mmCIF file with all atom_site columns, C-alpha atoms in Angstrom:
data_model
loop_
_atom_site.group_PDB
_atom_site.id
_atom_site.type_symbol
_atom_site.label_atom_id
_atom_site.label_alt_id
_atom_site.label_comp_id
_atom_site.label_asym_id
_atom_site.label_entity_id
_atom_site.label_seq_id
_atom_site.pdbx_PDB_ins_code
_atom_site.Cartn_x
_atom_site.Cartn_y
_atom_site.Cartn_z
_atom_site.occupancy
_atom_site.B_iso_or_equiv
_atom_site.pdbx_formal_charge
_atom_site.auth_seq_id
_atom_site.auth_comp_id
_atom_site.auth_asym_id
_atom_site.auth_atom_id
_atom_site.pdbx_PDB_model_num
ATOM 1   C CA . MET G 1 1   ? 67.105 4.038   -26.198 1.00 0.00 ? 1   MET G CA 1
ATOM 2   C CA . ALA G 1 2   ? 67.716 0.298   -26.372 1.00 0.00 ? 2   ALA G CA 1
ATOM 3   C CA . GLU G 1 3   ? 64.817 -2.064  -25.793 1.00 0.00 ? 3   GLU G CA 1
ATOM 4   C CA . MET G 1 4   ? 64.544 -2.892  -22.108 1.00 0.00 ? 4   MET G CA 1
ATOM 5   C CA . PRO G 1 5   ? 64.375 -6.512  -20.847 1.00 0.00 ? 5   PRO G CA 1
ATOM 6   C CA . TYR G 1 6   ? 60.967 -6.066  -19.168 1.00 0.00 ? 6   TYR G CA 1
ATOM 7   C CA . SER G 1 7   ? 57.384 -5.042  -19.898 1.00 0.00 ? 7   SER G CA 1
ATOM 8   C CA . PRO G 1 8   ? 56.154 -1.603  -18.781 1.00 0.00 ? 8   PRO G CA 1
ATOM 9   C CA . LEU G 1 9   ? 52.798 -3.241  -17.923 1.00 0.00 ? 9   LEU G CA 1
ATOM 10  C CA . TYR G 1 10  ? 52.183 -6.962  -17.571 1.00 0.00 ? 10  TYR G CA 1
ATOM 11  C CA . ARG G 1 11  ? 48.779 -8.610  -17.275 1.00 0.00 ? 11  ARG G CA 1
ATOM 12  C CA . ALA G 1 12  ? 48.545 -11.658 -15.003 1.00 0.00 ? 12  ALA G CA 1
ATOM 13  C CA . GLY G 1 13  ? 44.954 -12.852 -14.997 1.00 0.00 ? 13  GLY G CA 1
ATOM 14  C CA . ASP G 1 14  ? 42.815 -10.127 -13.427 1.00 0.00 ? 14  ASP G CA 1
ATOM 15  C CA . TRP G 1 15  ? 45.916 -8.248  -12.201 1.00 0.00 ? 15  TRP G CA 1
ATOM 16  C CA . CYS G 1 16  ? 48.197 -5.803  -13.968 1.00 0.00 ? 16  CYS G CA 1
ATOM 17  C CA . CYS G 1 17  ? 51.657 -4.955  -12.738 1.00 0.00 ? 17  CYS G CA 1
ATOM 18  C CA . VAL G 1 18  ? 53.184 -1.644  -13.834 1.00 0.00 ? 18  VAL G CA 1
ATOM 19  C CA . SER G 1 19  ? 56.970 -1.578  -13.862 1.00 0.00 ? 19  SER G CA 1
ATOM 20  C CA . GLY G 1 20  ? 58.785 1.271   -12.173 1.00 0.00 ? 20  GLY G CA 1
ATOM 21  C CA . GLN G 1 21  ? 58.114 4.573   -13.912 1.00 0.00 ? 21  GLN G CA 1
ATOM 22  C CA . ILE G 1 22  ? 60.548 7.463   -13.805 1.00 0.00 ? 22  ILE G CA 1
ATOM 23  C CA . GLY G 1 23  ? 60.091 11.071  -14.938 1.00 0.00 ? 23  GLY G CA 1
ATOM 24  C CA . ILE G 1 24  ? 61.319 10.542  -18.456 1.00 0.00 ? 24  ILE G CA 1
ATOM 25  C CA . THR G 1 25  ? 59.951 11.750  -21.780 1.00 0.00 ? 25  THR G CA 1
ATOM 26  C CA . GLU G 1 26  ? 61.137 11.265  -25.354 1.00 0.00 ? 26  GLU G CA 1
ATOM 27  C CA . ASP G 1 27  ? 63.531 14.160  -24.651 1.00 0.00 ? 27  ASP G CA 1
ATOM 28  C CA . GLY G 1 28  ? 65.026 12.552  -21.535 1.00 0.00 ? 28  GLY G CA 1
ATOM 29  C CA . LEU G 1 29  ? 64.698 12.919  -17.783 1.00 0.00 ? 29  LEU G CA 1
ATOM 30  C CA . VAL G 1 30  ? 62.831 16.073  -16.751 1.00 0.00 ? 30  VAL G CA 1
ATOM 31  C CA . ASP G 1 31  ? 64.477 18.455  -14.251 1.00 0.00 ? 31  ASP G CA 1
ATOM 32  C CA . GLY G 1 32  ? 63.654 18.618  -10.557 1.00 0.00 ? 32  GLY G CA 1
ATOM 33  C CA . PHE G 1 33  ? 61.735 16.452  -8.116  1.00 0.00 ? 33  PHE G CA 1
ATOM 34  C CA . GLU G 1 34  ? 58.269 17.958  -8.636  1.00 0.00 ? 34  GLU G CA 1
ATOM 35  C CA . ALA G 1 35  ? 58.536 17.836  -12.439 1.00 0.00 ? 35  ALA G CA 1
ATOM 36  C CA . GLN G 1 36  ? 59.823 14.273  -12.306 1.00 0.00 ? 36  GLN G CA 1
ATOM 37  C CA . LEU G 1 37  ? 57.021 13.048  -10.044 1.00 0.00 ? 37  LEU G CA 1
ATOM 38  C CA . ARG G 1 38  ? 54.383 14.760  -12.187 1.00 0.00 ? 38  ARG G CA 1
ATOM 39  C CA . GLN G 1 39  ? 55.916 13.079  -15.266 1.00 0.00 ? 39  GLN G CA 1
ATOM 40  C CA . VAL G 1 40  ? 56.015 9.725   -13.434 1.00 0.00 ? 40  VAL G CA 1
ATOM 41  C CA . LEU G 1 41  ? 52.283 10.039  -12.794 1.00 0.00 ? 41  LEU G CA 1
ATOM 42  C CA . ALA G 1 42  ? 51.624 11.108  -16.400 1.00 0.00 ? 42  ALA G CA 1
ATOM 43  C CA . ASN G 1 43  ? 53.586 8.063   -17.595 1.00 0.00 ? 43  ASN G CA 1
ATOM 44  C CA . LEU G 1 44  ? 51.595 5.819   -15.237 1.00 0.00 ? 44  LEU G CA 1
ATOM 45  C CA . ASP G 1 45  ? 48.323 7.349   -16.416 1.00 0.00 ? 45  ASP G CA 1
ATOM 46  C CA . SER G 1 46  ? 49.281 6.831   -20.060 1.00 0.00 ? 46  SER G CA 1
ATOM 47  C CA . LEU G 1 47  ? 50.131 3.159   -19.479 1.00 0.00 ? 47  LEU G CA 1
ATOM 48  C CA . LEU G 1 48  ? 46.902 2.579   -17.586 1.00 0.00 ? 48  LEU G CA 1
ATOM 49  C CA . ARG G 1 49  ? 44.704 4.291   -20.183 1.00 0.00 ? 49  ARG G CA 1
ATOM 50  C CA . THR G 1 50  ? 46.441 2.543   -23.086 1.00 0.00 ? 50  THR G CA 1
ATOM 51  C CA . ASN G 1 51  ? 45.432 -0.729  -21.401 1.00 0.00 ? 51  ASN G CA 1
ATOM 52  C CA . ASP G 1 52  ? 41.826 0.340   -20.665 1.00 0.00 ? 52  ASP G CA 1
ATOM 53  C CA . LEU G 1 53  ? 42.600 0.893   -16.986 1.00 0.00 ? 53  LEU G CA 1
ATOM 54  C CA . HIS G 1 54  ? 42.217 3.855   -14.628 1.00 0.00 ? 54  HIS G CA 1
ATOM 55  C CA . ALA G 1 55  ? 44.079 5.161   -11.572 1.00 0.00 ? 55  ALA G CA 1
ATOM 56  C CA . ARG G 1 56  ? 41.052 4.273   -9.416  1.00 0.00 ? 56  ARG G CA 1
ATOM 57  C CA . GLN G 1 57  ? 41.814 0.603   -10.141 1.00 0.00 ? 57  GLN G CA 1
ATOM 58  C CA . VAL G 1 58  ? 45.331 0.813   -8.668  1.00 0.00 ? 58  VAL G CA 1
ATOM 59  C CA . ALA G 1 59  ? 45.498 -1.314  -5.504  1.00 0.00 ? 59  ALA G CA 1
ATOM 60  C CA . LYS G 1 60  ? 49.162 -0.976  -4.446  1.00 0.00 ? 60  LYS G CA 1
ATOM 61  C CA . VAL G 1 61  ? 51.903 1.551   -5.127  1.00 0.00 ? 61  VAL G CA 1
ATOM 62  C CA . THR G 1 62  ? 55.579 1.556   -4.203  1.00 0.00 ? 62  THR G CA 1
ATOM 63  C CA . VAL G 1 63  ? 57.409 4.880   -4.379  1.00 0.00 ? 63  VAL G CA 1
ATOM 64  C CA . PHE G 1 64  ? 61.213 4.953   -4.415  1.00 0.00 ? 64  PHE G CA 1
ATOM 65  C CA . LEU G 1 65  ? 62.791 8.260   -3.369  1.00 0.00 ? 65  LEU G CA 1
ATOM 66  C CA . ALA G 1 66  ? 66.416 9.209   -3.956  1.00 0.00 ? 66  ALA G CA 1
ATOM 67  C CA . ASP G 1 67  ? 66.026 11.616  -0.987  1.00 0.00 ? 67  ASP G CA 1
ATOM 68  C CA . ILE G 1 68  ? 63.582 10.914  1.852   1.00 0.00 ? 68  ILE G CA 1
ATOM 69  C CA . ALA G 1 69  ? 63.418 14.688  2.414   1.00 0.00 ? 69  ALA G CA 1
ATOM 70  C CA . ASP G 1 70  ? 61.106 14.734  -0.656  1.00 0.00 ? 70  ASP G CA 1
ATOM 71  C CA . TYR G 1 71  ? 58.531 12.594  1.205   1.00 0.00 ? 71  TYR G CA 1
ATOM 72  C CA . ALA G 1 72  ? 56.164 15.444  2.174   1.00 0.00 ? 72  ALA G CA 1
ATOM 73  C CA . GLN G 1 73  ? 56.184 16.960  -1.319  1.00 0.00 ? 73  GLN G CA 1
ATOM 74  C CA . MET G 1 74  ? 55.628 13.496  -2.786  1.00 0.00 ? 74  MET G CA 1
ATOM 75  C CA . ASN G 1 75  ? 52.574 13.031  -0.535  1.00 0.00 ? 75  ASN G CA 1
ATOM 76  C CA . GLU G 1 76  ? 51.045 16.312  -1.757  1.00 0.00 ? 76  GLU G CA 1
ATOM 77  C CA . ILE G 1 77  ? 51.504 15.558  -5.455  1.00 0.00 ? 77  ILE G CA 1
ATOM 78  C CA . TYR G 1 78  ? 50.545 11.890  -5.025  1.00 0.00 ? 78  TYR G CA 1
ATOM 79  C CA . ALA G 1 79  ? 47.306 12.813  -3.201  1.00 0.00 ? 79  ALA G CA 1
ATOM 80  C CA . GLY G 1 80  ? 46.485 15.289  -5.974  1.00 0.00 ? 80  GLY G CA 1
ATOM 81  C CA . TYR G 1 81  ? 46.802 12.522  -8.562  1.00 0.00 ? 81  TYR G CA 1
ATOM 82  C CA . PHE G 1 82  ? 44.828 9.828   -6.727  1.00 0.00 ? 82  PHE G CA 1
ATOM 83  C CA . GLY G 1 83  ? 42.239 12.170  -5.186  1.00 0.00 ? 83  GLY G CA 1
ATOM 84  C CA . ASP G 1 84  ? 40.093 10.368  -2.628  1.00 0.00 ? 84  ASP G CA 1
ATOM 85  C CA . HIS G 1 85  ? 41.214 6.945   -3.910  1.00 0.00 ? 85  HIS G CA 1
ATOM 86  C CA . ARG G 1 86  ? 43.840 5.644   -1.490  1.00 0.00 ? 86  ARG G CA 1
ATOM 87  C CA . PRO G 1 87  ? 45.693 2.563   -2.754  1.00 0.00 ? 87  PRO G CA 1
ATOM 88  C CA . ALA G 1 88  ? 47.958 0.757   -0.300  1.00 0.00 ? 88  ALA G CA 1
ATOM 89  C CA . ARG G 1 89  ? 51.418 2.317   -0.528  1.00 0.00 ? 89  ARG G CA 1
ATOM 90  C CA . SER G 1 90  ? 55.008 1.954   0.541   1.00 0.00 ? 90  SER G CA 1
ATOM 91  C CA . ALA G 1 91  ? 57.566 4.736   0.175   1.00 0.00 ? 91  ALA G CA 1
ATOM 92  C CA . VAL G 1 92  ? 61.247 4.027   0.636   1.00 0.00 ? 92  VAL G CA 1
ATOM 93  C CA . ALA G 1 93  ? 64.515 5.902   0.282   1.00 0.00 ? 93  ALA G CA 1
ATOM 94  C CA . VAL G 1 94  ? 67.037 4.274   -2.017  1.00 0.00 ? 94  VAL G CA 1
ATOM 95  C CA . ALA G 1 95  ? 70.714 4.803   -2.782  1.00 0.00 ? 95  ALA G CA 1
ATOM 96  C CA . GLY G 1 96  ? 70.095 5.475   -6.473  1.00 0.00 ? 96  GLY G CA 1
ATOM 97  C CA . LEU G 1 97  ? 67.622 5.187   -9.329  1.00 0.00 ? 97  LEU G CA 1
ATOM 98  C CA . PRO G 1 98  ? 68.028 4.565   -13.080 1.00 0.00 ? 98  PRO G CA 1
ATOM 99  C CA . PHE G 1 99  ? 69.355 7.488   -15.130 1.00 0.00 ? 99  PHE G CA 1
ATOM 100 C CA . GLY G 1 100 ? 69.846 9.550   -11.962 1.00 0.00 ? 100 GLY G CA 1
ATOM 101 C CA . ALA G 1 101 ? 66.089 9.871   -11.401 1.00 0.00 ? 101 ALA G CA 1
ATOM 102 C CA . LEU G 1 102 ? 64.892 11.395  -8.127  1.00 0.00 ? 102 LEU G CA 1
ATOM 103 C CA . VAL G 1 103 ? 61.700 9.293   -7.885  1.00 0.00 ? 103 VAL G CA 1
ATOM 104 C CA . GLU G 1 104 ? 60.344 6.034   -9.279  1.00 0.00 ? 104 GLU G CA 1
ATOM 105 C CA . LEU G 1 105 ? 56.880 4.530   -8.852  1.00 0.00 ? 105 LEU G CA 1
ATOM 106 C CA . GLU G 1 106 ? 55.510 1.055   -9.516  1.00 0.00 ? 106 GLU G CA 1
ATOM 107 C CA . ALA G 1 107 ? 51.879 0.007   -9.242  1.00 0.00 ? 107 ALA G CA 1
ATOM 108 C CA . TRP G 1 108 ? 49.533 -2.968  -9.169  1.00 0.00 ? 108 TRP G CA 1
#
């Protein structure tokens, strides 16, 4: 894959911005909404941990859904990842996502 023109995680003073994560591995996009969202969260977790951060430090999340019908399932999986930590969140339906992804997530 070609180098992308952005940083996956960017530090700005005391803040870190995590670019949109999709359910992709070295082998490509995983299949299905649930698998993609679980991979999105694994990718987020990896970026956070690599930068000495933790999911409990996330203050704001934006979730982009290719199909708003996946909203309830997203809430279940999302709540399982964040536990009792509840960052501010927006969830929006979009016309399309990179590489045909079904879900993308960005975080602060």
